[in-house]
Short mmCIF file of C-alpha atoms and ligand atoms in Angstrom, two decimals:
data_model
loop_
_atom_site.label_atom_id
_atom_site.label_comp_id
_atom_site.label_asym_id
_atom_site.label_seq_id
_atom_site.Cartn_x
_atom_site.Cartn_y
_atom_site.Cartn_z
CA MET A 22 3.06 -2.41 3.28
CA PHE A 23 0.25 -2.44 5.82
CA LEU A 24 -1.95 -4.59 3.64
CA LYS A 25 0.78 -6.98 2.68
CA LYS A 26 1.52 -7.62 6.34
CA ILE A 27 -2.13 -8.31 7.13
CA PHE A 28 -2.40 -10.53 4.11
CA LEU A 29 0.61 -12.57 5.08
CA THR A 30 -0.27 -12.90 8.74
CA THR A 31 -3.88 -13.90 8.21
CA ALA A 32 -3.56 -15.94 5.03
CA CYS A 33 -2.65 -19.15 6.81
CA LEU A 34 -5.15 -18.74 9.62
CA LEU A 35 -8.50 -17.66 8.24
CA PRO A 36 -10.16 -17.07 4.91
CA ILE A 37 -10.53 -13.47 6.12
CA HIS A 38 -7.83 -12.37 3.64
CA LEU A 39 -10.32 -12.89 0.84
CA ALA A 40 -12.01 -9.67 1.86
CA PHE A 41 -8.74 -7.81 1.42
CA ALA A 42 -8.15 -9.36 -1.97
CA GLN A 43 -10.62 -6.90 -3.48
CA LEU A 44 -8.86 -3.77 -2.37
CA PRO A 45 -6.18 -2.35 -4.65
CA GLN A 46 -2.58 -2.79 -3.62
CA ASP A 47 -1.16 -0.17 -1.26
CA SER A 48 1.80 1.54 -2.94
CA ARG A 49 2.75 4.95 -1.58
CA ARG A 50 4.55 6.53 -4.50
CA ALA A 51 3.58 9.09 -7.12
CA GLY A 52 1.00 7.32 -9.30
CA GLY A 53 0.35 4.80 -6.52
CA ILE A 54 -2.48 4.22 -4.08
CA ALA A 55 -2.72 4.57 -0.30
CA ILE A 56 -5.17 2.29 1.53
CA ILE A 57 -5.88 4.04 4.80
CA PRO A 58 -7.84 2.31 7.59
CA LEU A 59 -10.21 4.78 9.25
CA THR A 60 -11.35 5.10 12.84
CA ALA A 61 -15.10 4.89 13.44
CA SER A 62 -15.36 8.64 13.94
CA THR A 63 -13.79 9.49 10.57
CA THR A 64 -16.66 9.63 8.12
CA GLN A 65 -15.31 11.97 5.45
CA VAL A 66 -11.89 12.32 3.85
CA TYR A 67 -10.83 15.10 1.49
CA TYR A 68 -7.86 15.89 -0.67
CA GLU A 69 -7.67 19.51 -1.79
CA GLN A 70 -11.32 20.00 -0.75
CA LYS A 71 -12.47 17.08 -2.92
CA PRO A 72 -13.92 13.86 -1.46
CA VAL A 73 -11.79 10.71 -1.38
CA LEU A 74 -13.19 7.24 -2.09
CA LEU A 75 -14.31 5.30 0.99
CA SER A 76 -14.94 1.58 1.16
CA GLU A 77 -15.84 -0.96 3.79
CA GLU A 78 -14.30 -4.41 3.94
CA ASN A 79 -15.28 -6.81 6.73
CA GLY A 80 -16.54 -4.05 8.95
CA GLN A 81 -13.41 -1.92 8.56
CA ARG A 82 -13.68 1.28 6.57
CA TYR A 83 -10.84 2.56 4.39
CA ALA A 84 -10.02 5.67 2.45
CA ILE A 85 -8.61 4.64 -0.93
CA PHE A 86 -6.54 7.52 -2.17
CA GLY A 87 -4.87 8.00 -5.54
CA ILE A 88 -1.48 9.69 -5.26
CA PRO A 89 -0.97 12.08 -8.21
CA LEU A 90 1.92 11.33 -10.58
CA SER A 91 3.10 14.88 -9.88
CA ALA A 92 3.20 14.37 -6.08
CA PRO A 93 6.63 15.13 -4.63
CA VAL A 94 8.35 12.72 -2.26
CA GLY A 95 7.43 13.54 1.34
CA THR A 96 4.35 14.06 3.46
CA LEU A 97 0.95 14.56 1.90
CA THR A 98 -2.02 15.60 4.03
CA LEU A 99 -5.63 14.51 3.67
CA ASN A 100 -8.28 16.39 5.61
CA THR A 101 -11.11 14.62 7.36
CA ASN A 102 -14.12 15.54 9.47
CA ASN A 103 -11.74 15.28 12.45
CA THR A 104 -7.95 14.66 12.58
CA PRO A 105 -6.02 15.12 9.32
CA ILE A 106 -4.30 12.04 7.88
CA GLN A 107 -0.69 12.21 6.75
CA ILE A 108 0.78 9.81 4.27
CA GLU A 109 4.40 9.41 3.23
CA VAL A 110 5.01 9.44 -0.52
CA LYS A 111 8.10 7.30 -1.14
CA PRO A 112 10.68 7.85 -3.88
CA TYR A 113 10.13 5.80 -7.00
CA LYS A 114 12.00 6.03 -10.26
CA TYR A 115 9.96 5.34 -13.36
CA PRO A 116 11.93 4.32 -16.44
CA GLU A 117 12.34 6.53 -19.48
CA GLN A 118 10.92 5.69 -22.86
CA ARG A 119 11.96 7.12 -26.21
CA LEU A 120 9.42 6.83 -29.00
CA THR A 121 9.50 7.72 -32.65
CA ILE A 122 6.21 9.13 -33.86
CA LYS A 123 5.72 9.34 -37.63
CA ASN A 124 2.91 11.87 -37.45
CA GLN A 125 4.77 15.06 -36.49
CA ASP A 126 1.43 16.70 -35.54
CA HIS A 127 1.27 14.25 -32.65
CA VAL A 128 4.58 15.61 -31.34
CA ASN A 129 4.13 19.31 -32.04
CA PRO A 130 0.47 19.99 -32.76
CA ASN A 131 -0.42 23.12 -34.72
CA PRO A 132 -2.56 25.85 -33.06
CA SER A 133 -5.91 24.44 -34.20
CA GLN A 134 -4.91 20.95 -33.05
CA LEU A 135 -3.79 22.38 -29.71
CA GLU A 136 -7.15 24.07 -29.40
CA ARG A 137 -8.87 20.77 -30.12
CA TYR A 138 -6.67 19.01 -27.58
CA ALA A 139 -7.44 21.65 -24.91
CA ARG A 140 -11.16 21.20 -25.49
CA GLU A 141 -10.88 17.42 -25.26
CA ALA A 142 -8.68 17.56 -22.17
CA LYS A 143 -11.27 19.77 -20.50
CA GLU A 144 -14.03 17.31 -21.41
CA GLN A 145 -12.06 14.40 -19.93
CA ASN A 146 -11.12 16.44 -16.88
CA THR A 147 -14.79 17.01 -16.12
CA VAL A 148 -15.16 13.24 -15.90
CA TYR A 149 -12.02 12.78 -13.79
CA THR A 150 -13.09 15.40 -11.26
CA SER A 151 -16.65 14.08 -10.94
CA PHE A 152 -17.74 12.23 -7.84
CA SER A 153 -20.81 10.02 -8.16
CA ASN A 154 -22.27 7.68 -5.59
CA SER A 155 -21.01 4.14 -5.85
CA THR A 156 -23.43 1.27 -6.22
CA TRP A 157 -21.05 -1.06 -4.36
CA LYS A 158 -20.25 -1.22 -0.69
CA SER A 159 -17.10 -3.34 -0.86
CA PHE A 160 -14.48 -2.35 -3.38
CA PRO A 161 -15.03 -4.04 -6.77
CA LYS A 162 -12.57 -6.66 -7.92
CA PHE A 163 -11.06 -5.72 -11.27
CA ILE A 164 -10.21 -7.93 -14.25
CA VAL A 165 -7.87 -7.16 -17.17
CA PRO A 166 -9.85 -5.43 -19.95
CA THR A 167 -8.09 -7.30 -22.76
CA SER A 168 -5.61 -10.15 -23.01
CA GLY A 169 -2.01 -9.59 -23.98
CA LYS A 170 1.47 -9.61 -22.55
CA PHE A 171 2.24 -6.25 -21.06
CA SER A 172 5.23 -4.74 -19.35
CA ASN A 173 5.42 -2.05 -16.73
CA SER A 174 4.57 0.96 -18.90
CA PHE A 175 2.75 3.14 -16.38
CA GLY A 176 4.51 6.32 -15.26
CA ARG A 177 7.23 6.16 -17.90
CA LYS A 178 8.90 9.46 -18.58
CA ARG A 179 8.36 9.87 -22.29
CA PHE A 180 10.27 11.48 -25.12
CA PHE A 181 8.55 11.71 -28.48
CA ASN A 182 11.08 12.15 -31.27
CA GLY A 183 13.51 13.29 -28.58
CA GLU A 184 11.19 15.84 -26.96
CA GLU A 185 10.05 15.32 -23.40
CA ARG A 186 6.29 15.07 -22.88
CA ALA A 187 3.93 14.15 -20.02
CA PRO A 188 4.61 10.84 -18.25
CA HIS A 189 2.64 7.83 -19.39
CA SER A 190 -0.60 7.85 -17.39
CA GLY A 191 -1.83 4.33 -18.12
CA LEU A 192 -0.90 0.77 -18.88
CA ASP A 193 -0.37 -0.32 -22.48
CA ILE A 194 -1.50 -3.80 -23.44
CA PRO A 195 -0.25 -4.75 -26.92
CA ALA A 196 -2.97 -6.63 -28.77
CA PRO A 197 -4.16 -7.08 -32.36
CA VAL A 198 -6.62 -4.66 -33.94
CA GLY A 199 -10.14 -6.00 -33.44
CA GLN A 200 -9.52 -7.85 -30.18
CA ARG A 201 -12.32 -7.39 -27.65
CA VAL A 202 -12.00 -4.92 -24.81
CA VAL A 203 -14.25 -5.51 -21.81
CA ALA A 204 -15.22 -3.51 -18.73
CA PRO A 205 -12.83 -4.41 -15.88
CA ALA A 206 -15.62 -3.77 -13.33
CA ASP A 207 -19.25 -2.60 -13.27
CA GLY A 208 -19.90 1.03 -14.03
CA ILE A 209 -21.53 3.65 -16.20
CA VAL A 210 -20.16 4.76 -19.55
CA VAL A 211 -19.71 8.46 -18.86
CA GLN A 212 -17.90 9.53 -22.01
CA THR A 213 -17.03 8.29 -25.46
CA GLY A 214 -15.11 10.23 -28.07
CA ASP A 215 -12.54 10.28 -30.83
CA TYR A 216 -9.68 12.32 -29.42
CA PHE A 217 -6.56 13.84 -30.93
CA PHE A 218 -4.02 11.95 -28.80
CA ASN A 219 -6.16 9.20 -27.29
CA GLY A 220 -8.05 8.19 -30.43
CA LYS A 221 -11.36 6.41 -29.98
CA THR A 222 -11.91 6.40 -26.24
CA VAL A 223 -14.35 5.14 -23.62
CA LEU A 224 -14.49 6.36 -20.03
CA ILE A 225 -16.29 4.33 -17.35
CA ASP A 226 -17.32 5.71 -13.97
CA HIS A 227 -17.10 3.04 -11.25
CA GLY A 228 -18.30 5.43 -8.55
CA GLN A 229 -16.72 7.78 -6.01
CA GLY A 230 -14.24 9.29 -8.43
CA LEU A 231 -12.91 5.96 -9.68
CA ILE A 232 -12.79 6.20 -13.47
CA SER A 233 -11.33 3.84 -16.05
CA MET A 234 -10.25 4.89 -19.53
CA PHE A 235 -9.71 2.87 -22.71
CA CYS A 236 -7.95 4.50 -25.65
CA HIS A 237 -6.84 3.95 -29.27
CA LEU A 238 -9.87 1.72 -29.97
CA SER A 239 -10.78 0.79 -33.54
CA LYS A 240 -14.46 0.55 -32.58
CA ILE A 241 -16.63 1.73 -29.71
CA ASP A 242 -19.50 -0.59 -28.81
CA VAL A 243 -21.13 1.39 -26.00
CA GLU A 244 -23.04 4.63 -25.63
CA GLN A 245 -22.69 7.44 -23.20
CA GLY A 246 -24.98 6.99 -20.18
CA GLN A 247 -25.36 3.24 -20.41
CA THR A 248 -24.69 0.85 -17.58
CA ILE A 249 -21.96 -1.69 -18.22
CA ARG A 250 -21.21 -4.87 -16.29
CA GLN A 251 -17.84 -6.39 -15.67
CA GLY A 252 -16.78 -8.49 -18.67
CA GLU A 253 -19.14 -6.82 -21.15
CA ILE A 254 -17.58 -5.61 -24.41
CA LEU A 255 -17.00 -1.86 -24.64
CA GLY A 256 -15.08 -1.83 -27.91
CA LEU A 257 -12.24 -3.28 -29.95
CA VAL A 258 -8.48 -2.77 -29.80
CA GLY A 259 -7.12 -0.39 -32.43
CA LYS A 260 -4.40 2.12 -33.23
CA THR A 261 -6.28 5.42 -33.40
CA GLY A 262 -4.68 8.61 -32.03
CA ARG A 263 -1.01 8.94 -31.06
CA VAL A 264 0.35 5.41 -31.23
CA THR A 265 3.31 3.47 -32.55
CA GLY A 266 1.24 0.31 -33.03
CA ALA A 267 -1.97 -1.49 -32.06
CA HIS A 268 -2.55 -1.69 -28.32
CA LEU A 269 -5.01 -0.86 -25.59
CA HIS A 270 -4.15 2.06 -23.33
CA TRP A 271 -5.87 1.36 -20.03
CA GLY A 272 -5.97 4.22 -17.58
CA MET A 273 -7.28 4.35 -14.01
CA SER A 274 -8.07 7.59 -12.23
CA LEU A 275 -8.82 7.96 -8.54
CA ASN A 276 -9.68 11.37 -7.04
CA ASN A 277 -8.42 12.86 -10.31
CA ALA A 278 -5.01 11.18 -9.92
CA ARG A 279 -3.89 8.85 -12.68
CA VAL A 280 -2.73 5.71 -10.88
CA ASP A 281 -1.10 2.44 -11.92
CA PRO A 282 -3.85 0.08 -13.21
CA GLN A 283 -1.75 -2.91 -12.14
CA LEU A 284 -2.51 -2.03 -8.51
CA PHE A 285 -6.13 -3.07 -9.14
CA LEU A 286 -5.12 -6.53 -10.32
CA LYS A 287 -3.99 -9.33 -8.07
ZN1 LIG B 207 -0.57 4.34 -23.42
#
């Protein structure tokens, strides 16, 4: 709300709004993002003892906080080096989605598959909870990683073959197998793998706990540890892992909260 107001009130006066155009959209709901202007004396912000991303736009510093999908409606507190910050998480109803999965193992994995999944989840969690220094000062502007018509699939409450599973933590972009997938912003390829649910996957670290994830790829064209620039190819669209058809699953994680990737696009 705050940002929208600024945007609207300054848009017709000065080109100053261009600086704001790079920040993600403020949306204070579970799976959303809070853009919090900081006073000069606030130099560190923490959520559950972990650092929160800070960015400076036009001389104003902001904390950019990912609200976990599991966050209840109500007040959420961030600690700082001085006064705590409270944000209001607003109610938001994500739609339900019922999917039919042919591979029953992808609905009810057997013990060895569960073990594999646990190992992979741990590996990915290590990436999500990491906090590296960012190479940018102003927040990077993101582009869509692949072209295709997509609907609002983030946050959907999902039922696989009638059984409720975790909500959808990313944005699905339907696209043909073999279509190029590019980095939405500069970063470092921190993980690649072929996972049980996610299929062939690439994770990019954009700095300060901002991680992007690309799943179900048919081909991975990058290696762990390499630097990648915005627009460079990271792989090709596929249908590996738990899918009903070819698409790119694009996830964004901020302070280990999976947030709506659409909030990074204008
Ligand atoms: Zn998906």
